[in-house]
PDB file of C-alpha atoms and ligand atoms in Angstrom:
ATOM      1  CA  UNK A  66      76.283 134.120 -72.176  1.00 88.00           C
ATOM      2  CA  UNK A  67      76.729 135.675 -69.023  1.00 96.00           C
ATOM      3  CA  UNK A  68      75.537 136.582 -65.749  1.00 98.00           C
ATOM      4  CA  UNK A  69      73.746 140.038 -65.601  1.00 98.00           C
ATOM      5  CA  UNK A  70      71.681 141.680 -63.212  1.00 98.00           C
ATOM      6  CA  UNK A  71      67.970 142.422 -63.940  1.00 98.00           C
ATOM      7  CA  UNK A  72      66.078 145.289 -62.350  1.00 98.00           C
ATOM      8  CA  UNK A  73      62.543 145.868 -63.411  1.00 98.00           C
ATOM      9  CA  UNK A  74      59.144 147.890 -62.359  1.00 98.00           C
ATOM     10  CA  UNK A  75      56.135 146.046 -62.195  1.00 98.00           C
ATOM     11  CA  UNK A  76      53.065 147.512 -63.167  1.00 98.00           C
ATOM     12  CA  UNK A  77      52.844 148.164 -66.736  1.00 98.00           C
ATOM     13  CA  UNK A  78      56.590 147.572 -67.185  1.00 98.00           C
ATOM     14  CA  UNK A  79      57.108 143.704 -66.571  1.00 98.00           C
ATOM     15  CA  UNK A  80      53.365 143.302 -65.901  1.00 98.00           C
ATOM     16  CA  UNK A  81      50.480 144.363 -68.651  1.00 98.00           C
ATOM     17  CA  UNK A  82      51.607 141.796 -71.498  1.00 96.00           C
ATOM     18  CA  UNK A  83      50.421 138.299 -70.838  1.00 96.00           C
ATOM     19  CA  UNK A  84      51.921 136.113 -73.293  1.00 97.00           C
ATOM     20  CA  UNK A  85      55.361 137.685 -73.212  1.00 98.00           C
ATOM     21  CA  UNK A  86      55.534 137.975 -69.346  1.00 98.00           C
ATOM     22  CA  UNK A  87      55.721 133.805 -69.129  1.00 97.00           C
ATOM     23  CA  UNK A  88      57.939 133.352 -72.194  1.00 98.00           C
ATOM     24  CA  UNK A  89      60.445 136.261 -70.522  1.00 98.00           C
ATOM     25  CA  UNK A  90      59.784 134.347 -66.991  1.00 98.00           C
ATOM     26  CA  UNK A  91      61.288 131.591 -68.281  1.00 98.00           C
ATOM     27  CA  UNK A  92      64.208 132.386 -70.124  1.00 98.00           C
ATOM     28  CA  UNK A  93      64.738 134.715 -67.015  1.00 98.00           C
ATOM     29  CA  UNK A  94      64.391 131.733 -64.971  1.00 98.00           C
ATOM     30  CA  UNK A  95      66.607 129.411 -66.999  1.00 98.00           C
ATOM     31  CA  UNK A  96      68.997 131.976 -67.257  1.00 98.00           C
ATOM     32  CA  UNK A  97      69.568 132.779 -62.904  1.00 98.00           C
ATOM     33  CA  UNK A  98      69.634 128.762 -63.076  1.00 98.00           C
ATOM     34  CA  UNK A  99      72.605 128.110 -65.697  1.00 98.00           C
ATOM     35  CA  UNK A 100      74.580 131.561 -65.184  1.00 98.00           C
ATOM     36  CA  UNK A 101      73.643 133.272 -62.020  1.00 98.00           C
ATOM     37  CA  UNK A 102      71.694 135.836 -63.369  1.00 98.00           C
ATOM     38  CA  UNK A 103      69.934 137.783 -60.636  1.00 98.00           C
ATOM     39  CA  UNK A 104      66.024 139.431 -60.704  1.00 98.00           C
ATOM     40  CA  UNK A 105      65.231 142.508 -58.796  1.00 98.00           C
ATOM     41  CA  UNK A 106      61.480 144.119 -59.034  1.00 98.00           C
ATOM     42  CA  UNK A 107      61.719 147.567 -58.341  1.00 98.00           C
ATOM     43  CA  UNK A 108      58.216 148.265 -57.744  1.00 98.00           C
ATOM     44  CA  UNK A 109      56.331 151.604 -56.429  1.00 98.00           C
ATOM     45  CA  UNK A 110      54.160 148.907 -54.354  1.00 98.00           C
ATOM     46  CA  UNK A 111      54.058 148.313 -50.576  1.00 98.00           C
ATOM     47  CA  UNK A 112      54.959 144.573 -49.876  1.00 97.00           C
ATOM     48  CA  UNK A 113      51.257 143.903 -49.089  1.00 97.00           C
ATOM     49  CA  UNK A 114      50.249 145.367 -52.848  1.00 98.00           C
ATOM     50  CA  UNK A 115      53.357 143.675 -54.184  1.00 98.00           C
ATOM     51  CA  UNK A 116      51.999 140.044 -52.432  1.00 97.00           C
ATOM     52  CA  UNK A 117      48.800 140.637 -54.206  1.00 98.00           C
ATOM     53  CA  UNK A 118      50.381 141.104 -57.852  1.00 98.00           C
ATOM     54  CA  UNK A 119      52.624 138.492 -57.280  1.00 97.00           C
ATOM     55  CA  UNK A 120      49.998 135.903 -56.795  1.00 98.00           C
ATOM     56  CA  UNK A 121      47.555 137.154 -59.488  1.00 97.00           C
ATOM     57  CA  UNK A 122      50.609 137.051 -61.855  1.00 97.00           C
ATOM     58  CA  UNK A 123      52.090 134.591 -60.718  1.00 96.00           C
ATOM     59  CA  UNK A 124      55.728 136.125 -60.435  1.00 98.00           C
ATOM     60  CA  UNK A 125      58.730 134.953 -60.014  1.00 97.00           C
ATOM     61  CA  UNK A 126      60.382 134.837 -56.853  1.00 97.00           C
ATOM     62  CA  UNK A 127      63.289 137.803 -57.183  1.00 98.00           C
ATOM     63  CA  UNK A 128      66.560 137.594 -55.173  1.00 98.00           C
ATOM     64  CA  UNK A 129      65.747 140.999 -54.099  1.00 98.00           C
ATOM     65  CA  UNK A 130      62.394 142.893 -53.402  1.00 98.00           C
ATOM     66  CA  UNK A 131      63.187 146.726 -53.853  1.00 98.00           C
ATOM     67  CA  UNK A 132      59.562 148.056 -52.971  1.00 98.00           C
ATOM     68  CA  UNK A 133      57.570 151.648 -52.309  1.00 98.00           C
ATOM     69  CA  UNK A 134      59.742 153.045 -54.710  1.00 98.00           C
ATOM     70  CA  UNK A 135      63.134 152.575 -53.255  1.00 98.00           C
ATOM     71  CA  UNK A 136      62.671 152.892 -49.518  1.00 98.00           C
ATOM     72  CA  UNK A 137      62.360 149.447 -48.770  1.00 98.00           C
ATOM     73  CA  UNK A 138      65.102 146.676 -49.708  1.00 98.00           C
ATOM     74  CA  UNK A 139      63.842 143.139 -49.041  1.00 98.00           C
ATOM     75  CA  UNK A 140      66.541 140.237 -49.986  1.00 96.00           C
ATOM     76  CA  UNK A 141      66.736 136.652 -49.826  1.00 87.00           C
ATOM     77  CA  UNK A 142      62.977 136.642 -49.285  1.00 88.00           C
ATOM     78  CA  UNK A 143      63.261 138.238 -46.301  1.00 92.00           C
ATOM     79  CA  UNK A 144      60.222 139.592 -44.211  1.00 92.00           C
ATOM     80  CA  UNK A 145      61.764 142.552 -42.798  1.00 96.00           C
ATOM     81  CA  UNK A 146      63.517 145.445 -44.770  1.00 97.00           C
ATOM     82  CA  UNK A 147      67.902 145.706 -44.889  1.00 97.00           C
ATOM     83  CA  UNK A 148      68.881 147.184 -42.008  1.00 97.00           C
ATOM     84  CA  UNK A 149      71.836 149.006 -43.785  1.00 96.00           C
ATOM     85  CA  UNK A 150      69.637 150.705 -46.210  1.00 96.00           C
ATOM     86  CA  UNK A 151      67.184 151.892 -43.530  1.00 96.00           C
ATOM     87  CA  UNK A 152      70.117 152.976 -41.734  1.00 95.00           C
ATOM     88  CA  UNK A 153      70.660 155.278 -44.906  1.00 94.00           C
ATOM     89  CA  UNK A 154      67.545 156.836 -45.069  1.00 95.00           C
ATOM     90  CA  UNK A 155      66.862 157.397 -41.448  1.00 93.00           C
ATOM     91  CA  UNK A 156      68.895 160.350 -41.021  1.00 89.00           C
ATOM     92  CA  UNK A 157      66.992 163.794 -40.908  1.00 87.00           C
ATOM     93  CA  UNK A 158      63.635 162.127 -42.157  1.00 94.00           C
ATOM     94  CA  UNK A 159      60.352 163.089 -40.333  1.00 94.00           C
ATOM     95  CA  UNK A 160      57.380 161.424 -42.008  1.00 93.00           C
ATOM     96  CA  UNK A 161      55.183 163.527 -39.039  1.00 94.00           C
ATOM     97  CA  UNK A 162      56.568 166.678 -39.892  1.00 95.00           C
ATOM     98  CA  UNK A 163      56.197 166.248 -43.783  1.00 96.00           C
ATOM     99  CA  UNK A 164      52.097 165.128 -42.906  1.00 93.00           C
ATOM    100  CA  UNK A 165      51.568 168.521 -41.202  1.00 94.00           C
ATOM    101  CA  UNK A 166      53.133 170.584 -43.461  1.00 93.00           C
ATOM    102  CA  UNK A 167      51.968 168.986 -46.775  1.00 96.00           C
ATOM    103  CA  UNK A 168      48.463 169.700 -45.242  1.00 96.00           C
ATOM    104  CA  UNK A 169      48.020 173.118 -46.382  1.00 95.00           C
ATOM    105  CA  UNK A 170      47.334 171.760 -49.828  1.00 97.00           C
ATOM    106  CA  UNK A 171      44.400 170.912 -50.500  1.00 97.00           C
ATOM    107  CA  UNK A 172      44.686 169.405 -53.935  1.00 97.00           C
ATOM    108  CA  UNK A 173      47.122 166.441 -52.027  1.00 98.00           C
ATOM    109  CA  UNK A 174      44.873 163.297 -51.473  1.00 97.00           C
ATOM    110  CA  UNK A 175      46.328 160.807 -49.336  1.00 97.00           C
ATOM    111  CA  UNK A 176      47.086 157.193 -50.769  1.00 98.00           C
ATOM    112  CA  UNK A 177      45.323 154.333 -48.351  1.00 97.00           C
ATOM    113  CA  UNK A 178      46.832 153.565 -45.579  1.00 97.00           C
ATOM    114  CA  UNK A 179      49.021 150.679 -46.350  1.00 96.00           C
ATOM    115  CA  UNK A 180      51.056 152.886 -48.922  1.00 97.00           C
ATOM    116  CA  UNK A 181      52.317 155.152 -46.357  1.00 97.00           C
ATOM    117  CA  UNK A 182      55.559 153.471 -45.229  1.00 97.00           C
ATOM    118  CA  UNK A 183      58.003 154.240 -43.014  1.00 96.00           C
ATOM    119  CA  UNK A 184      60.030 156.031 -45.412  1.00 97.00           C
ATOM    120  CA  UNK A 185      57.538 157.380 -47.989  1.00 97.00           C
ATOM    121  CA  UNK A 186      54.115 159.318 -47.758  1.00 98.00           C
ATOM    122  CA  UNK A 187      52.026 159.438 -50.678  1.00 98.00           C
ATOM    123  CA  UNK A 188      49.569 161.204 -52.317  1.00 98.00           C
ATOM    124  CA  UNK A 189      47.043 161.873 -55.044  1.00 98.00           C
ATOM    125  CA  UNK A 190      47.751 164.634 -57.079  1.00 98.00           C
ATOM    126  CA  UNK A 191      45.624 165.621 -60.629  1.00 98.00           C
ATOM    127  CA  UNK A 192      47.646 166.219 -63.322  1.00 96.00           C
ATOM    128  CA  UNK A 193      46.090 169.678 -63.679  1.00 97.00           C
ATOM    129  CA  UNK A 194      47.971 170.979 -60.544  1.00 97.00           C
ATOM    130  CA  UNK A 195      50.731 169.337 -60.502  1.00 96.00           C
ATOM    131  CA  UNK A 196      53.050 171.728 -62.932  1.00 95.00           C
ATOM    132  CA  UNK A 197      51.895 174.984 -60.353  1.00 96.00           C
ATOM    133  CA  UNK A 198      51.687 172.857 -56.749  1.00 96.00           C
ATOM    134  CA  UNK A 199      54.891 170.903 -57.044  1.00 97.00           C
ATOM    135  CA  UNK A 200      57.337 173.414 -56.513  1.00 97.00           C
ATOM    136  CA  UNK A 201      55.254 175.310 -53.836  1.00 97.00           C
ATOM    137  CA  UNK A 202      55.562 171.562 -51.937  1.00 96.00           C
ATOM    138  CA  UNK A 203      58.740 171.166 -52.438  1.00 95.00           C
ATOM    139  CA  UNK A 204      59.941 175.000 -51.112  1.00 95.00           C
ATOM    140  CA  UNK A 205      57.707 174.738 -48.062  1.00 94.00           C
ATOM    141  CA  UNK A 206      58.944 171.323 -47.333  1.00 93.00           C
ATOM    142  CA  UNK A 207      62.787 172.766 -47.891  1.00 91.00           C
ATOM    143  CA  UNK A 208      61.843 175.441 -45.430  1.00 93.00           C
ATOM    144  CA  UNK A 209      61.251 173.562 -42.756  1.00 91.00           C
ATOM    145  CA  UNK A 210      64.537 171.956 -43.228  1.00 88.00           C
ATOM    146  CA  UNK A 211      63.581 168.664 -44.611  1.00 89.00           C
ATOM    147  CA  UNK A 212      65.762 167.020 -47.118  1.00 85.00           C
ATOM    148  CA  UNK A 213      63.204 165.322 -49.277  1.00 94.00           C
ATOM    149  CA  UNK A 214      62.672 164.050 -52.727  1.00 95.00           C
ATOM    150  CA  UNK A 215      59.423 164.362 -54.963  1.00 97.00           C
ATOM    151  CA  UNK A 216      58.748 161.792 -57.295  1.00 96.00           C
ATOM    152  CA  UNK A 217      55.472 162.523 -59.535  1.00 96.00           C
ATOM    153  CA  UNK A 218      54.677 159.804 -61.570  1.00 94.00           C
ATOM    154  CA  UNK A 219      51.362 158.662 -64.278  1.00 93.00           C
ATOM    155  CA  UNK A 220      49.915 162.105 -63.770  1.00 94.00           C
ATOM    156  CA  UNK A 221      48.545 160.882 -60.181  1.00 97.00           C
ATOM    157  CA  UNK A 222      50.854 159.707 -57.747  1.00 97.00           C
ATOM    158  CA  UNK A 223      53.064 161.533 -55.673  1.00 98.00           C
ATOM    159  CA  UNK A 224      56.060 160.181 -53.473  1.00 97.00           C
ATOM    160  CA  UNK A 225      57.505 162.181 -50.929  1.00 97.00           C
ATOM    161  CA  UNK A 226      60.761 160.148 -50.190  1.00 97.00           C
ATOM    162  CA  UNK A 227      64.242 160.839 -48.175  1.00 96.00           C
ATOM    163  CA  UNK A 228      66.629 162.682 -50.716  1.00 94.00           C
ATOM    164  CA  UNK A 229      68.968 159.883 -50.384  1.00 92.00           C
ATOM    165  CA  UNK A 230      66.112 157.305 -51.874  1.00 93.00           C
ATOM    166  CA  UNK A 231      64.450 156.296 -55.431  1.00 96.00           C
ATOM    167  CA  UNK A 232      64.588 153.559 -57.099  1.00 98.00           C
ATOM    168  CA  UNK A 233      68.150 154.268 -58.940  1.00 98.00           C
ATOM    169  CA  UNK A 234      70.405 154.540 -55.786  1.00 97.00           C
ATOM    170  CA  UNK A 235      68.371 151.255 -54.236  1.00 98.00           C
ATOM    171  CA  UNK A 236      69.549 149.575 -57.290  1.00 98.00           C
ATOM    172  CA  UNK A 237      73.415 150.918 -57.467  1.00 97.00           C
ATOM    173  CA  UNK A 238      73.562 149.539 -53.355  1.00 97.00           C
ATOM    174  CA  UNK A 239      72.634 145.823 -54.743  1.00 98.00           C
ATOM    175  CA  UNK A 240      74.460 146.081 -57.552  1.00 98.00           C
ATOM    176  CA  UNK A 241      77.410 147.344 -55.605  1.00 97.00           C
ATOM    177  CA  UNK A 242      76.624 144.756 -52.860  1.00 97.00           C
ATOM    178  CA  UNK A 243      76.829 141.992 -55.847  1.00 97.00           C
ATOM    179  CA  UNK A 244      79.501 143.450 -57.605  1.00 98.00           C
ATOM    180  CA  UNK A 245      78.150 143.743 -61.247  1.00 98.00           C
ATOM    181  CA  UNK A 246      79.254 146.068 -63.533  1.00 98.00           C
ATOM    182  CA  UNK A 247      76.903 148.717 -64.860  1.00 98.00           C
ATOM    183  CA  UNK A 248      77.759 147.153 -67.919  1.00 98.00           C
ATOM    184  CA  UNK A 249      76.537 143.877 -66.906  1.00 98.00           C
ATOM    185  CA  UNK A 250      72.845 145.691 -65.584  1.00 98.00           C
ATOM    186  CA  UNK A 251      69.816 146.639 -67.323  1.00 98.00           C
ATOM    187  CA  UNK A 252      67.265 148.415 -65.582  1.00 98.00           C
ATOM    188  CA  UNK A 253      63.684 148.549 -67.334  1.00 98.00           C
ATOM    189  CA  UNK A 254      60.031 150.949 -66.546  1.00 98.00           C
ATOM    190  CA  UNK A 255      57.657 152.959 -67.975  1.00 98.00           C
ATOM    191  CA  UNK A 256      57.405 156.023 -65.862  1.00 97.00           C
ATOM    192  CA  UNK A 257      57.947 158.760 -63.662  1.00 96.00           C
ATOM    193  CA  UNK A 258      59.525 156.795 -60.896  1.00 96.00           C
ATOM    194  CA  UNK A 259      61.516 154.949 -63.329  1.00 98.00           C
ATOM    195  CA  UNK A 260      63.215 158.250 -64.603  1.00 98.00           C
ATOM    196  CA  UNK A 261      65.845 157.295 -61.146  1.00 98.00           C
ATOM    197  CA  UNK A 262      66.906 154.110 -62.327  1.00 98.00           C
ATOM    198  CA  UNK A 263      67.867 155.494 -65.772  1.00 98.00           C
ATOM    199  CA  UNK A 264      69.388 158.715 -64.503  1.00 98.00           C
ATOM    200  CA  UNK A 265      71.527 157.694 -62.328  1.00 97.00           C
ATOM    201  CA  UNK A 266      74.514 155.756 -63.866  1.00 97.00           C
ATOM    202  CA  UNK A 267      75.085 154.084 -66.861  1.00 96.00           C
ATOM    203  CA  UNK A 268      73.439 150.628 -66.123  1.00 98.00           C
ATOM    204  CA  UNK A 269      72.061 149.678 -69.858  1.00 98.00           C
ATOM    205  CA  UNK A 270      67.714 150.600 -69.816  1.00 98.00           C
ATOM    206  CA  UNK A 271      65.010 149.476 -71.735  1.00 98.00           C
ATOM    207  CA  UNK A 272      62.332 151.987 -72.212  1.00 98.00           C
ATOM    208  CA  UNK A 273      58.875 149.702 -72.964  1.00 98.00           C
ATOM    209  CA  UNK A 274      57.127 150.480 -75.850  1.00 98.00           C
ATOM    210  CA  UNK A 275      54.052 151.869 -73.749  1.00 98.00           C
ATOM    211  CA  UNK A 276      55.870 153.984 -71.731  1.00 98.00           C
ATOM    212  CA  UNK A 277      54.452 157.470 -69.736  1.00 97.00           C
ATOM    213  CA  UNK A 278      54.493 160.650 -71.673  1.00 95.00           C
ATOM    214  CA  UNK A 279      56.624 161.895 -68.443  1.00 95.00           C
ATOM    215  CA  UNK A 280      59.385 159.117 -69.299  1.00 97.00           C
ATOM    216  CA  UNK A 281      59.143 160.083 -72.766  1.00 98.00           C
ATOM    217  CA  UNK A 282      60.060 163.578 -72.636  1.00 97.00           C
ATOM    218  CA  UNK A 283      62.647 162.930 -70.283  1.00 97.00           C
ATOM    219  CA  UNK A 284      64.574 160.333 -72.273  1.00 98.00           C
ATOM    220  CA  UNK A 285      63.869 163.268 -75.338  1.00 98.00           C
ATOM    221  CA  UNK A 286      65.619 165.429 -73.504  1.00 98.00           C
ATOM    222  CA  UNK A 287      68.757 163.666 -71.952  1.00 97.00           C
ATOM    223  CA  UNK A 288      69.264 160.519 -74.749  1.00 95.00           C
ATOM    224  CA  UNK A 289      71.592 158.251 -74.161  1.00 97.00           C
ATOM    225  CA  UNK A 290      73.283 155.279 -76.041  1.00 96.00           C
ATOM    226  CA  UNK A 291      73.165 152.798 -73.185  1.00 98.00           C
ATOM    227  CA  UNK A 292      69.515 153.242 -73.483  1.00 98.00           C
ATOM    228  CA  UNK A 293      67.284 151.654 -75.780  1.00 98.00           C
ATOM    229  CA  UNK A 294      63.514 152.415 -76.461  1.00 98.00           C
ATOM    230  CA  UNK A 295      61.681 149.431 -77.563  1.00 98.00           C
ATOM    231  CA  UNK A 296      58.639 149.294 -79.997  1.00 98.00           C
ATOM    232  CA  UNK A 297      56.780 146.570 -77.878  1.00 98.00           C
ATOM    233  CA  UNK A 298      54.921 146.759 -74.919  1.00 98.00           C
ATOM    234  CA  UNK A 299      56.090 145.700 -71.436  1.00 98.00           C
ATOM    235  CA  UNK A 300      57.398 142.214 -71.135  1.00 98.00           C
ATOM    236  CA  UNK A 301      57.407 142.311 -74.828  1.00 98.00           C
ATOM    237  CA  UNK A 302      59.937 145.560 -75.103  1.00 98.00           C
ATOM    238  CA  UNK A 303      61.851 143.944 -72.227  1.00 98.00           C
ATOM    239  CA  UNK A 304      62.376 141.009 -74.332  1.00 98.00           C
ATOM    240  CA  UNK A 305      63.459 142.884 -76.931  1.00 98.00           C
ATOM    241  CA  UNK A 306      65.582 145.117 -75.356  1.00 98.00           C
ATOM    242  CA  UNK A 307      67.681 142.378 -73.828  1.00 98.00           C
ATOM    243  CA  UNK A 308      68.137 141.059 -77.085  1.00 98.00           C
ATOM    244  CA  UNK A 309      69.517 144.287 -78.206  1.00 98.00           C
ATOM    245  CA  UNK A 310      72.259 144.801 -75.817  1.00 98.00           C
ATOM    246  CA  UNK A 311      73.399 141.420 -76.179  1.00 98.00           C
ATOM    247  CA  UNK A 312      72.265 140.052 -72.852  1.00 98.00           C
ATOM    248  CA  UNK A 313      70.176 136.815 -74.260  1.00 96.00           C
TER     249      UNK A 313
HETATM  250  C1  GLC B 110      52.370 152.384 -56.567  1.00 73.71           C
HETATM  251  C2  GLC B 110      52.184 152.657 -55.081  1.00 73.71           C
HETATM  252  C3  GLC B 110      51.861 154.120 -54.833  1.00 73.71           C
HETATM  253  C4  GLC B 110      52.881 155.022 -55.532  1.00 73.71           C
HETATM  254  C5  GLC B 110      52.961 154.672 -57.005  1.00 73.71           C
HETATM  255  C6  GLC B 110      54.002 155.487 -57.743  1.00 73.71           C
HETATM  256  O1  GLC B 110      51.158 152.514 -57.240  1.00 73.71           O
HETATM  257  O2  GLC B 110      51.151 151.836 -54.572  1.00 73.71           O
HETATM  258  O3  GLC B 110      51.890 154.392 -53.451  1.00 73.71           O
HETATM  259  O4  GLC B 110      52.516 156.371 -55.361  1.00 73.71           O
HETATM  260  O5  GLC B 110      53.300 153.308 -57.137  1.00 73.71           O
HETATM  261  O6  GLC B 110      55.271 155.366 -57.197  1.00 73.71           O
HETATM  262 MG1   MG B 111      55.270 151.170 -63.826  1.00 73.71          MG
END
């Protein structure tokens, strides 16, 4: 056995699946202790929404907190967000402009208040609009010169995040930062704002068994053999999907 590194979503990826989520904790657990295995949740979550599951399910602690969906990088159980990757996604993003302009669409609810973050704003968007609105957002935000990313995810919630953002590149900087191979990484979710972590590289992914129709079709669409589809639900598919590449 060796050391890998383990990058996970929370809600209805790692979280949803009692039993399995403590039997995975712990062989998680045991496995950082005896081989240096690091755990990264990769969550859509603010930290204050993230503190809230964490108790309730009583999570590990990860050696890294990647939260609201990439934008914020939280390590060694840090408080405040890395500096380098804000540095990153500072450059030619204007959360004020994106407000005003995404205000001419009405069908765009905003999330509360404590999921706007300095480097996302988020909305509400029915399913029934989405396919039609989406590109009209994303044109009118391109017009006004703003390099942005749309992330559309549980036919519901929409991210508006700096290009350079999502969940995939947040995980290639730590996995670059703690030099493992994509070979030695397995990234795991169950939806739209998952599709980043699976897209980007060849890092090994577990698909859970109850993943989003929008996750589905994607994975239909570009299949890979690094990536494996599990028949159980969350911690359950995880569990299974590490045993598949070889990692436990
Ligand atoms: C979480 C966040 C929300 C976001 C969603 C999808 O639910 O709280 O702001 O839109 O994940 O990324
Ligand atoms: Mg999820």
């Amino acid at each position: 056995m060796k050391a890998f590194l383990f990058v996970t979503d929370l809600d209805h990826t790692l979280v949803g699946n009692d039993k399995a989520l403590v039997e995975l904790s712990e062989i998680l657990s045991q496995h950082r202790q005896e081989y240096g295995t690091k755990i990264v949740y990769s969550t859509g979550r603010s930290p204050l929404l993230y503190r809230e599951l964490q108790v309730e399910q009583n999570l590990l602690q990860p050696d890294a907190l990647v939260c609201s969906v990439g934008t914020e990088i939280y390590l060694n159980h840090s408080d405040t967000p890395d500096a380098e990757w804000s540095d990153i996604l500072a450059s030619g993003w204007n959360r004020e402009l994106i407000f005003s302009v995404t205000q001419s669409f009405p069908e765009l609810e905003p999330q509360p208040d404590s999921e706007q973050r300095p480097f996302k704003v988020s909305f509400f968007l029915k399913e029934e609009f989405a396919d039609k609105i989406l590109p009209q957002i994303e044109t009118k935000l391109q017009k006004y010169g703003l390099n942005i990313k749309l992330i559309y995810s549980s036919g519901i919630d929409l991210d508006i995040v700096p290009h350079k953002s999502d969940k995939g590149q947040a995980m290639q900087f730590l996995r670059q930062k703690w030099k493992f191979a994509a070979e030695q990484t397995v990234v795991c979710g169950d939806s739209g704002n998952d599709i980043a972590l699976f897209a980007v590289g060849n890092e090994r992914g577990i698909i859970v068994g109850n993943a989003r129709p929008e996750l589905l079709k994607w994975h239909t669409e570009y299949p890979a053999d690094y990536r494996y589809l599990a028949q159980d639900d969350c911690a359950g598919g995880i569990l299974e999907g590490l045993k598949y590449f070889g990692f436990l």
